[in-house]
Coordinates of C-alpha atoms and ligand atoms in Angstrom, one line a residue:
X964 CA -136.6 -63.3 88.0
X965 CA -133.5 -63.9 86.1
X966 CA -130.9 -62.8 88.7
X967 CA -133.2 -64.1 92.1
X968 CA -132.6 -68.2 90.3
X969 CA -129.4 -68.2 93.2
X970 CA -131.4 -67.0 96.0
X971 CA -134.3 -69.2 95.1
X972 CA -131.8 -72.3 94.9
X973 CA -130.9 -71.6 98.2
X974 CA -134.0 -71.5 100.0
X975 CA -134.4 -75.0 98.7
X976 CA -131.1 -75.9 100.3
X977 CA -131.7 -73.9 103.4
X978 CA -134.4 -75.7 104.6
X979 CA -133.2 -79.3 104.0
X980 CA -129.2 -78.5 105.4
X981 CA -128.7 -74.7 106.3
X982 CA -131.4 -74.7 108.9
X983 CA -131.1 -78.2 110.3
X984 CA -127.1 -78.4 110.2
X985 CA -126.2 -74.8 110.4
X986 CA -123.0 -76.0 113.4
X987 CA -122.0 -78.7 111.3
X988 CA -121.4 -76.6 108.6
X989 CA -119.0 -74.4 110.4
X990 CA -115.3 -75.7 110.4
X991 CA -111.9 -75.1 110.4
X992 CA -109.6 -73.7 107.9
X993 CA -107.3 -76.9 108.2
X994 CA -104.1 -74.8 107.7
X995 CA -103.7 -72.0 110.2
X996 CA -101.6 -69.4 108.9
X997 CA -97.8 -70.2 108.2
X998 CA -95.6 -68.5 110.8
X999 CA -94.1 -65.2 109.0
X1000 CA -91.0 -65.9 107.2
X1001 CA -89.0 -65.6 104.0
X1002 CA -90.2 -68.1 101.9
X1003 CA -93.4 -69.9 100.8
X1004 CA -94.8 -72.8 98.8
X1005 CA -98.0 -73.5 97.6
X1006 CA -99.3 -76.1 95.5
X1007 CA -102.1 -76.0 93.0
X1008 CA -103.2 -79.3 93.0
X1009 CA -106.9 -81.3 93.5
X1010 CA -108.2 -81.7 96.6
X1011 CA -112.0 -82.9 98.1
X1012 CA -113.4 -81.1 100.6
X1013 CA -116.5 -81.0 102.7
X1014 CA -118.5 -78.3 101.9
X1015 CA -122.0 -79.6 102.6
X1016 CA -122.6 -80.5 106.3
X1017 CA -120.8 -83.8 107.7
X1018 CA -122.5 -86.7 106.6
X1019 CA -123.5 -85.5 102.9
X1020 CA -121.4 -86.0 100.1
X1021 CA -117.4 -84.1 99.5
X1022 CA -116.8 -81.8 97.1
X1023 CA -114.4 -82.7 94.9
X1024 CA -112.0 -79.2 93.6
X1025 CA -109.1 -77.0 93.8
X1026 CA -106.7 -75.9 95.7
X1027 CA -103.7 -74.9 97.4
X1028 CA -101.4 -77.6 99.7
X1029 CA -104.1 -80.0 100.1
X1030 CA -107.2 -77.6 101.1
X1031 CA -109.7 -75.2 100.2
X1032 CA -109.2 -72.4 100.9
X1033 CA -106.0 -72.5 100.3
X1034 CA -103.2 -72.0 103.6
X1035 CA -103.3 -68.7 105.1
X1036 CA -100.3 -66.6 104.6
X1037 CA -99.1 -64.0 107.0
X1038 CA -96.8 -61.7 105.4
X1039 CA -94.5 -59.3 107.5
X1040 CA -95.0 -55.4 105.9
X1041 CA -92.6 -53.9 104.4
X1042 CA -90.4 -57.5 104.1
X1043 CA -89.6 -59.2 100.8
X1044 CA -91.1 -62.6 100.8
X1045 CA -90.8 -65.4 98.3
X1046 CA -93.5 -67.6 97.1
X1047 CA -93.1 -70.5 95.4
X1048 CA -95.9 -71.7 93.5
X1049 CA -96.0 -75.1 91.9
X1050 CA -98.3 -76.3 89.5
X1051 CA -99.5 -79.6 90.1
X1052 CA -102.9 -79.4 88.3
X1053 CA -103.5 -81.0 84.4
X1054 CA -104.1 -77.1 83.0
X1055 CA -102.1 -74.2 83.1
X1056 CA -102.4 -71.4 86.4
X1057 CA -101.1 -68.4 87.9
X1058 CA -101.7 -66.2 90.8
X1059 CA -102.3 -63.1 91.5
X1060 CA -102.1 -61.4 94.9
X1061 CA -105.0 -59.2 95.2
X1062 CA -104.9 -55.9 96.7
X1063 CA -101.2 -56.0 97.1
X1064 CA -99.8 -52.7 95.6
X1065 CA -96.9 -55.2 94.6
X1066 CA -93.9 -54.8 91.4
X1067 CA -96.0 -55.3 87.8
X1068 CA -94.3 -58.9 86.8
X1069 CA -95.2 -60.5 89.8
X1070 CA -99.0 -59.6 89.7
X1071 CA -99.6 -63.0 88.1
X1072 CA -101.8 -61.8 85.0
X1073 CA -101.2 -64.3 82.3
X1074 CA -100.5 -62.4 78.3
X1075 CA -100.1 -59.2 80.7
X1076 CA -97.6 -59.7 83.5
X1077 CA -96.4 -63.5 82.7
X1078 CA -96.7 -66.7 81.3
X1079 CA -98.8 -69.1 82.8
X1080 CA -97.4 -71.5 85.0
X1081 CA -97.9 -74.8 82.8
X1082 CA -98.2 -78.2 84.4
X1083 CA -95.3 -79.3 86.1
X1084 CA -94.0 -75.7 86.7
X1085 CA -92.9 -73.7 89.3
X1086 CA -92.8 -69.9 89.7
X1087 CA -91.3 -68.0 92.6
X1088 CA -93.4 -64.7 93.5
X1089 CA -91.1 -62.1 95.1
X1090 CA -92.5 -59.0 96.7
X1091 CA -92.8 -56.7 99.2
X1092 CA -96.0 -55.8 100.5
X1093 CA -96.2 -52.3 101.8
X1094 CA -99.2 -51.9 103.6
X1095 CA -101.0 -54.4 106.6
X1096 CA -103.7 -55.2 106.3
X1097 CA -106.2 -58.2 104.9
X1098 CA -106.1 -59.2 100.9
X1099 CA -106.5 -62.5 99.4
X1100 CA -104.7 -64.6 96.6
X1101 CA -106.1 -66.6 94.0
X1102 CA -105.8 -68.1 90.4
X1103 CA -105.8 -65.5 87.9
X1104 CA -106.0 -68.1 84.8
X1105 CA -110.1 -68.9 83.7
X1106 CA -110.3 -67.4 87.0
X1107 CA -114.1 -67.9 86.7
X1108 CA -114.0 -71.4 86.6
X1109 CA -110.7 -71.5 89.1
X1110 CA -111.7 -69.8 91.7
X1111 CA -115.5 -71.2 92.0
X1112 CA -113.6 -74.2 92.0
X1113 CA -111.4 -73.2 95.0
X1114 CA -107.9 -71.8 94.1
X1115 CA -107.9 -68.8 96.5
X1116 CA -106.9 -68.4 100.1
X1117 CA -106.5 -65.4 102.7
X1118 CA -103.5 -63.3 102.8
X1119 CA -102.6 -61.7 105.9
X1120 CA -100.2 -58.9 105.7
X1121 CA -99.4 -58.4 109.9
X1122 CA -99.5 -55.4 111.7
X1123 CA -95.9 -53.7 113.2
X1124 CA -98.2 -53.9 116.2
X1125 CA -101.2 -55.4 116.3
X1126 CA -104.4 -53.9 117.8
X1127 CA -105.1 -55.1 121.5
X1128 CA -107.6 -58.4 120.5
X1129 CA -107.9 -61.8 122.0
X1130 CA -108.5 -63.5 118.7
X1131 CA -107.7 -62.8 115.3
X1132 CA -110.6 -64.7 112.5
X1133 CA -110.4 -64.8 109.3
X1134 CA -113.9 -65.3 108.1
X1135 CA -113.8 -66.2 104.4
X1136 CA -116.8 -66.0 102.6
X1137 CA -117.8 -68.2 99.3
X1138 CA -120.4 -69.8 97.0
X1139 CA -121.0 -73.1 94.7
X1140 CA -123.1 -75.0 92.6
X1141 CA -122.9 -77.9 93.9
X1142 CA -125.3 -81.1 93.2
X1143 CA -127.4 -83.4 95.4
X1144 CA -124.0 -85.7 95.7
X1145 CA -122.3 -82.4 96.7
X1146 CA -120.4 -82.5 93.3
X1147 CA -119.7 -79.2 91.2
X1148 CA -121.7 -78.3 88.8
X1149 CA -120.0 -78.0 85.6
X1150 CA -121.9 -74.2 85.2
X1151 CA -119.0 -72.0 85.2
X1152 CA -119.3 -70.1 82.0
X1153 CA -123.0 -70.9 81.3
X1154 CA -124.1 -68.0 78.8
X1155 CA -127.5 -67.1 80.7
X1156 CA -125.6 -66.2 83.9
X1157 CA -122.9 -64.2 82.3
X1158 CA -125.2 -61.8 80.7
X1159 CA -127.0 -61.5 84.4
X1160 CA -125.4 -61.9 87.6
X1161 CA -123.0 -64.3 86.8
X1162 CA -122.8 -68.1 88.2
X1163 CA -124.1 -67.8 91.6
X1164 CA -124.1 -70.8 94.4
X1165 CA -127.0 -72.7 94.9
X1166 CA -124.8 -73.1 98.7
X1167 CA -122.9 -70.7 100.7
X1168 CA -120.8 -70.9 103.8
X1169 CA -118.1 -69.0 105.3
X1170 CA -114.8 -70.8 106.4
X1171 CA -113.3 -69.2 110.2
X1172 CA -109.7 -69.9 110.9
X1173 CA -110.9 -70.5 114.4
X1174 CA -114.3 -71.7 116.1
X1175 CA -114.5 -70.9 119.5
X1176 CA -114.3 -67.5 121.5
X1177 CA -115.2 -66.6 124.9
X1178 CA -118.0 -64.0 125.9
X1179 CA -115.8 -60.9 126.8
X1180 CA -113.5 -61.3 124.5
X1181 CA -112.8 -58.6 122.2
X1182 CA -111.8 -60.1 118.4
X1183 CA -110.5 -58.7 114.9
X1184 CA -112.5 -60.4 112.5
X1185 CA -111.4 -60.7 108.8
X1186 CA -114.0 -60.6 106.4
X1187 CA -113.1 -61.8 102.7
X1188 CA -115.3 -62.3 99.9
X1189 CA -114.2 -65.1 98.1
X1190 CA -117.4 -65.8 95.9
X1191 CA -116.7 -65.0 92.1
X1192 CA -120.1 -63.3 91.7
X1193 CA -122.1 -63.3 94.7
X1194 CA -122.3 -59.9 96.7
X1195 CA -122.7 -61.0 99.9
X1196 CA -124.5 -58.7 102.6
X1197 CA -123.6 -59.8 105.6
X1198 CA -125.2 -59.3 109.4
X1199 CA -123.0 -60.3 112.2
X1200 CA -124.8 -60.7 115.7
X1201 CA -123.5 -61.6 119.1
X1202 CA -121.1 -58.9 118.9
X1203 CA -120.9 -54.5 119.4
X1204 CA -117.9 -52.6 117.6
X1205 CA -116.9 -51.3 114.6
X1206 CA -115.3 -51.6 111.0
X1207 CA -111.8 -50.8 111.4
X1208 CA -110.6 -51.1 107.8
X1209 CA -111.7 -51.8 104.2
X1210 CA -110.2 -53.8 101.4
X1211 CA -106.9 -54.1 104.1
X1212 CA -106.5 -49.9 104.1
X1213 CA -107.5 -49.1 108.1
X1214 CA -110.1 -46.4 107.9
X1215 CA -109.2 -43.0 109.6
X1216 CA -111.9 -43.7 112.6
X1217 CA -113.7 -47.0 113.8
X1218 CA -116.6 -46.8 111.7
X1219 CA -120.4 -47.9 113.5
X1220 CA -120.8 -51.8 112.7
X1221 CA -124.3 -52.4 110.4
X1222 CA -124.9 -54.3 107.9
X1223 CA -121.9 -54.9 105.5
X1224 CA -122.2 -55.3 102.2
X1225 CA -118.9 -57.0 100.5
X1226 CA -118.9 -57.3 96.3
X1227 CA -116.4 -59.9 95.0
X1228 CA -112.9 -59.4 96.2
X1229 CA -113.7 -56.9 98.9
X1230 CA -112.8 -57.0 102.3
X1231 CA -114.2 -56.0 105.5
X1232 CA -112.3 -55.7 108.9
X1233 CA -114.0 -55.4 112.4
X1234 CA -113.1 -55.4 116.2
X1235 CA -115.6 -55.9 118.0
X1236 CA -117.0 -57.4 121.6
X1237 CA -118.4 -60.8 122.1
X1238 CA -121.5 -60.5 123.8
X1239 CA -123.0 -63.9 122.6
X1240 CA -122.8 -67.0 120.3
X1241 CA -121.4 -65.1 117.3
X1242 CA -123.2 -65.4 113.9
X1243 CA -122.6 -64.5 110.0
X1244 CA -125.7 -64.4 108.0
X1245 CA -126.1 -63.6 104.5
X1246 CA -129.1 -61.2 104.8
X1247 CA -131.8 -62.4 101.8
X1248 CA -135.1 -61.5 101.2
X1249 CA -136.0 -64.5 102.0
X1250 CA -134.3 -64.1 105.5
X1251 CA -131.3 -64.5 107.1
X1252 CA -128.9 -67.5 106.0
X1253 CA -126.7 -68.8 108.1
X1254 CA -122.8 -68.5 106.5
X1255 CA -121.2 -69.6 109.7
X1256 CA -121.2 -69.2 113.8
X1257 CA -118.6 -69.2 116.2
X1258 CA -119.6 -71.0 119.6
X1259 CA -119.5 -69.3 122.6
X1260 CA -117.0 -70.7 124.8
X1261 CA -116.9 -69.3 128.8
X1262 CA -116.2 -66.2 129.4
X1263 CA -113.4 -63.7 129.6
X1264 CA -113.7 -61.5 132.9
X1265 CA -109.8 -60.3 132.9
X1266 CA -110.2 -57.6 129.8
X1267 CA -111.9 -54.1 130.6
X1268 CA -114.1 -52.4 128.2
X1269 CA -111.9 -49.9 126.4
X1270 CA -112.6 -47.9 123.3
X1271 CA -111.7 -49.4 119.6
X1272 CA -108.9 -47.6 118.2
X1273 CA -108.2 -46.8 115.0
X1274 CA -105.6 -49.0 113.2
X1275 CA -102.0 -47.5 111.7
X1276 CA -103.1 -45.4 108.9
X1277 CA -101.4 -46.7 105.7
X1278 CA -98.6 -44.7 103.8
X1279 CA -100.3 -43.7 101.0
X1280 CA -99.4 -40.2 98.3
X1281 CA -101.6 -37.5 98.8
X1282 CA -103.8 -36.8 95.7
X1283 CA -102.8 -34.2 93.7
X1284 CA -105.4 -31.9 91.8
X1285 CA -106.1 -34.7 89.2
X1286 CA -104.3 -34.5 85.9
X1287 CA -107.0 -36.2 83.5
X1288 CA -110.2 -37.0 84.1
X1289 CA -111.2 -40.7 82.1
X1290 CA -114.7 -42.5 82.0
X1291 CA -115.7 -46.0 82.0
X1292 CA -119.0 -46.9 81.3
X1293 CA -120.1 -50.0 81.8
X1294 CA -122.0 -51.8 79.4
X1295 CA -123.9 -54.7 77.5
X1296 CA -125.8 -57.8 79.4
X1297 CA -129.2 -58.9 80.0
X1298 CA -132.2 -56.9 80.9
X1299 CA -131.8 -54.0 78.3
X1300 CA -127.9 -53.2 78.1
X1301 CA -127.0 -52.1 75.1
X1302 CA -123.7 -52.0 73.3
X1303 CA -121.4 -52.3 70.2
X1304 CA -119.8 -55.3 69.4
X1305 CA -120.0 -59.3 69.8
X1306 CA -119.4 -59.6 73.5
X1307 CA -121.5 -59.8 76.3
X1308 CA -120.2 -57.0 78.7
X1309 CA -117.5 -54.0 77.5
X1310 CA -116.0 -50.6 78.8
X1311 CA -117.2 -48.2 76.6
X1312 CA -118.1 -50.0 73.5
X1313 CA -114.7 -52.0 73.7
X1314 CA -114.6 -55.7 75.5
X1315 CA -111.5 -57.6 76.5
X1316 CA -107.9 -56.4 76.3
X1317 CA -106.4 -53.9 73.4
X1318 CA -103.2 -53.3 72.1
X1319 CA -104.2 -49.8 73.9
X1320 CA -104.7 -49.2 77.0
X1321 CA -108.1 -47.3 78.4
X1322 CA -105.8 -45.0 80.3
X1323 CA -102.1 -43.6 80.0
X1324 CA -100.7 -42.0 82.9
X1325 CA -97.2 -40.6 84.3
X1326 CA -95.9 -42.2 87.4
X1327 CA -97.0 -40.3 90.2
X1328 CA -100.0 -38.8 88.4
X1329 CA -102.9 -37.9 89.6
X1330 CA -106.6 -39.0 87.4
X1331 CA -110.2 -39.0 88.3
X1332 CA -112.2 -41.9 86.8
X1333 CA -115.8 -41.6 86.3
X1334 CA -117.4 -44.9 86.3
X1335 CA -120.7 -45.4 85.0
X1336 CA -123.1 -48.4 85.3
X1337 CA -125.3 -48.5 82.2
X1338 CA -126.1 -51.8 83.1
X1339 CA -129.1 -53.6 84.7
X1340 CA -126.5 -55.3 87.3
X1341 CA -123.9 -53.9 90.1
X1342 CA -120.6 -54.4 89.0
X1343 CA -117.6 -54.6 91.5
X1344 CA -114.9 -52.6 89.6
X1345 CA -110.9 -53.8 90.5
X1346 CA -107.7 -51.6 90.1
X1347 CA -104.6 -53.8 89.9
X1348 CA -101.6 -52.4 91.5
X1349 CA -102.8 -49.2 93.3
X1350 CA -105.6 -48.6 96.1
X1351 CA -107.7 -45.2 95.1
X1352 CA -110.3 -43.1 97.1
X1353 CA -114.3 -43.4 95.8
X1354 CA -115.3 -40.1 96.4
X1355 CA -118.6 -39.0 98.3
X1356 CA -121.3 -37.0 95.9
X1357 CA -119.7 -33.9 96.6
X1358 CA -116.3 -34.5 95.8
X1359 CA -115.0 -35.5 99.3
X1360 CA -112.4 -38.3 99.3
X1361 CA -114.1 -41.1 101.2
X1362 CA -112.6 -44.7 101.7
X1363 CA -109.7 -46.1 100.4
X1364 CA -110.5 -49.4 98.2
X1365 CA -109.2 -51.7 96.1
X1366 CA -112.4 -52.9 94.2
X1367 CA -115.6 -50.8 94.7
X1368 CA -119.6 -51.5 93.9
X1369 CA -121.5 -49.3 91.5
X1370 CA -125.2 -50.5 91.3
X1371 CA -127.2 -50.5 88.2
X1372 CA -128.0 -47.3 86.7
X1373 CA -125.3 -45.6 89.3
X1374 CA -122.3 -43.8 88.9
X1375 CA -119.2 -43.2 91.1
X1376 CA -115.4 -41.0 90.2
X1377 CA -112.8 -42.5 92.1
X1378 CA -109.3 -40.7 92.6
X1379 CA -106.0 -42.9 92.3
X1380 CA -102.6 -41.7 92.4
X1381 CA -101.0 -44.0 89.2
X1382 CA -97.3 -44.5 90.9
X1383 CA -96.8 -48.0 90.3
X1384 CA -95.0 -48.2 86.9
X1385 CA -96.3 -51.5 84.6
X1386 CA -99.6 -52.6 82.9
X1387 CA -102.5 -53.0 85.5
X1388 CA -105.6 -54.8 84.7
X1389 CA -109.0 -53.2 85.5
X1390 CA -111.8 -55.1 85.2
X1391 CA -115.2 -56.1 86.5
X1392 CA -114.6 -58.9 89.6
X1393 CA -117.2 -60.6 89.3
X1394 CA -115.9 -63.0 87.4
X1395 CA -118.1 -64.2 84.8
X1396 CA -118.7 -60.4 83.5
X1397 CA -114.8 -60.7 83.2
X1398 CA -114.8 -63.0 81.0
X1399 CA -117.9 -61.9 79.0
X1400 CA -115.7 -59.1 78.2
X1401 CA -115.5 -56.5 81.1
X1402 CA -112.0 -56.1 81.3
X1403 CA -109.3 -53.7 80.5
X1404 CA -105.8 -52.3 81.4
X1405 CA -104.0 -49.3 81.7
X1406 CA -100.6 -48.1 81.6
X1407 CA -98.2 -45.9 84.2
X1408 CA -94.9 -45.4 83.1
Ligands
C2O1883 CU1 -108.8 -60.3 92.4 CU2 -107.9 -59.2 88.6 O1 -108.3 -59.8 90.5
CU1884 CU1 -119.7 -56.9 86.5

């Protein structure tokens, strides 16, 4: 019953707030997007925001230039871009850029990549993001505790031309703890949920950069999943069309829309029709809970139906026949794990960072990684640096991903080409099983 204590929670909230203030809850991202340019700023700093419906109590927490999420940034591909980020917090920070296949010292991983940004200080970020698509930044310091309490936002990397759509939504997707005064709980590394699912809201929304569409109108949608732990499976109705990419890499062909299921960090995008008043539910057991809804605004008789095309395909190496062929197994928690050692979660007997890395690999190489779940929970596993292919059970490459979801007791081989010199973290993302140990790096040089 352990792991269901979030879902429970939130049928107690869905019935007193979800259910009776589901509009309310949907707002705007305050910031929309900064026009594509050179340079950036963001500031860490405190901020309250509304979580809970109008009327109930702000939430105070973190985040970037005044809000929660923090401003969206739209990157141009293949442009460098400078992003200053100053600490204004009373604790140290740093950020990383997720997804982005990005130079090693500015992949914002404190003791790995940098030093933390200490109170006071500024960093500048430089990079140059190669592929479009959809990613996400956020802290990378006690990440567990930082990003439930806010420090992430959306980052937009644009297309050199953008698909035909009326409206382009970022639909960001998060959980808290949050208390009858709408205050965080101070639960972020309690030991029970580390060794299970790890903290879980007791509340979930989803933020949209915009709120109203037209029926008619045909819309990109940006899913991002925010939540440090939760997996969220998400329903969208009101709408036909497809998944166009995953984890920002545009899939090959549109892709039939279902049900989506997004782990921590992964990101979904779709173009699809809007036939009606658009919602996002998480899908429980329980039933469906409202995340968010876009409202239905007129309608849009000038566009013709026309099929969804496929977006640019990103610039990727081909795989080579792989060189080595590495397992990680993933071990320890609740509910029967086993393993060596004193930590909660490890890679094969071994938590946290080593001196060595689990994998060593010439730039350019080709490896096939086994991952195993020996585990009573679903990890979401997360390559810094470098997108790889999951591979189907025969040994097809299938999608392209940054972070991918092995249930319990299920195993997966994913193929990466290693050609982006430095030392890349991989580790668990959900959060909590991060820090209970499930974390380690490896080296391309
Ligand atoms: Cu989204 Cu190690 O990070
Ligand atoms: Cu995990």
């Amino acid at each position: 019953s352990d792991n269901l204590s979030g879902y429970a929670n939130i049928r107690l909230h869905m019935n007193r707030r979800t259910f009776l203030a589901s509009v309310s809850a949907v707002s705007l991202l305050p910031v929309r997007g900064f026009a594509a340019q050179n340079a950036l700023h963001l500031k860490a700093q405190q901020v309250t925001r509304q979580i809970l419906p109008q009327g109930e109590g702000a939430t105070a927490m973190l985040g970037f230039n005044g809000s929660m999420p923090g401003p969206e940034l739209r990157l141009r591909r293949d442009a460098r871009i400078a992003i200053d980020v100053h600490n204004a917090l009373d604790e140290g920070t740093a950020v990383h850029w997720h997804g982005i296949r990005l130079e090693n010292m500015m992949d914002g991983v404190p003791m790995l990549t940098q030093e933390l940004i200490e109170p006071g200080d500024t960093m500048t970020y430089s990079f140059v993001p190669p592929d479009a698509g959809t990613y996400w930044y956020h802290s990378h310091y006690i990440s567990y505790e930082q990003v439930a309490r806010g420090m992430m936002g959306p980052l937009i990397v644009e297309d050199d031309v953008p698909p035909d759509v009326d409206h382009d939504i970022t639909v960001l997707l998060s959980d808290w703890q949050l208390d009858e005064t709408g205050q965080l709980l101070d639960a972020f590394a309690d030991m029970h949920s580390v060794a299970h699912g790890g903290y879980m809201g007791n509340f979930a929304r989803a933020f949209l950069s915009q709120e109203r569409v037209s029926t008619g109108d045909r819309i990109r949608l940006r899913l991002i999943n925010a939540a440090t732990n939760r997996i969220f499976p998400v329903a969208v109705s009101g709408v036909s069309g497809a998944v166009v990419a995953l984890d920002g890499m545009a899939l090959s062909a549109p892709r039939a829309l279902g049900d989506l299921e997004l782990a921590p960090a992964q990101r979904a995008d779709l173009i699809v029709d809007v036939k009606g008043p658009v919602g996002f539910d998480m899908v429980t057991r329980q039933g469906a809970y409202r995340l968010a809804e876009l409202i239905v605004d007129g309608s849009n008789t000038t566009r013709h139906a026309t099929s969804i095309k496929s977006l640019a395909p990103p610039d990727l190496p081909t795989p080579d026949k792989p060189a080595q062929h590495l397992t990680l197994t993933m071990m320890g928690g609740a509910m029967g794990g086993r393993h060596q050692g004193d930590n909660i979660w490890s890679f094969n007997n071994t938590s946290d960072l080593q001196a060595d890395p689990f994998g060593s690999f010439r730039r350019g190489e080709t490896a096939r990684i086994t991952l195993v779940n020996d585990t009573a929970f679903p990890h979401g596993i997360h390559l810094h640096g470098h997108h790889f292919y999951e591979t189907d059970k025969d040994g097809t490459l299938g999608d392209l991903r940054d972070t991918t979801l092995v249930h319990a007791g299920e195993s997966r081989d994913i193929i990466c080409v290693f050609d982006n010199p430095g030392r890349w973290l991989l580790h668990c993302h959900m959060l909590s099983h991060a820090v209970g140990g499930m974390r380690t790096w490896v080296n391309v040089a």
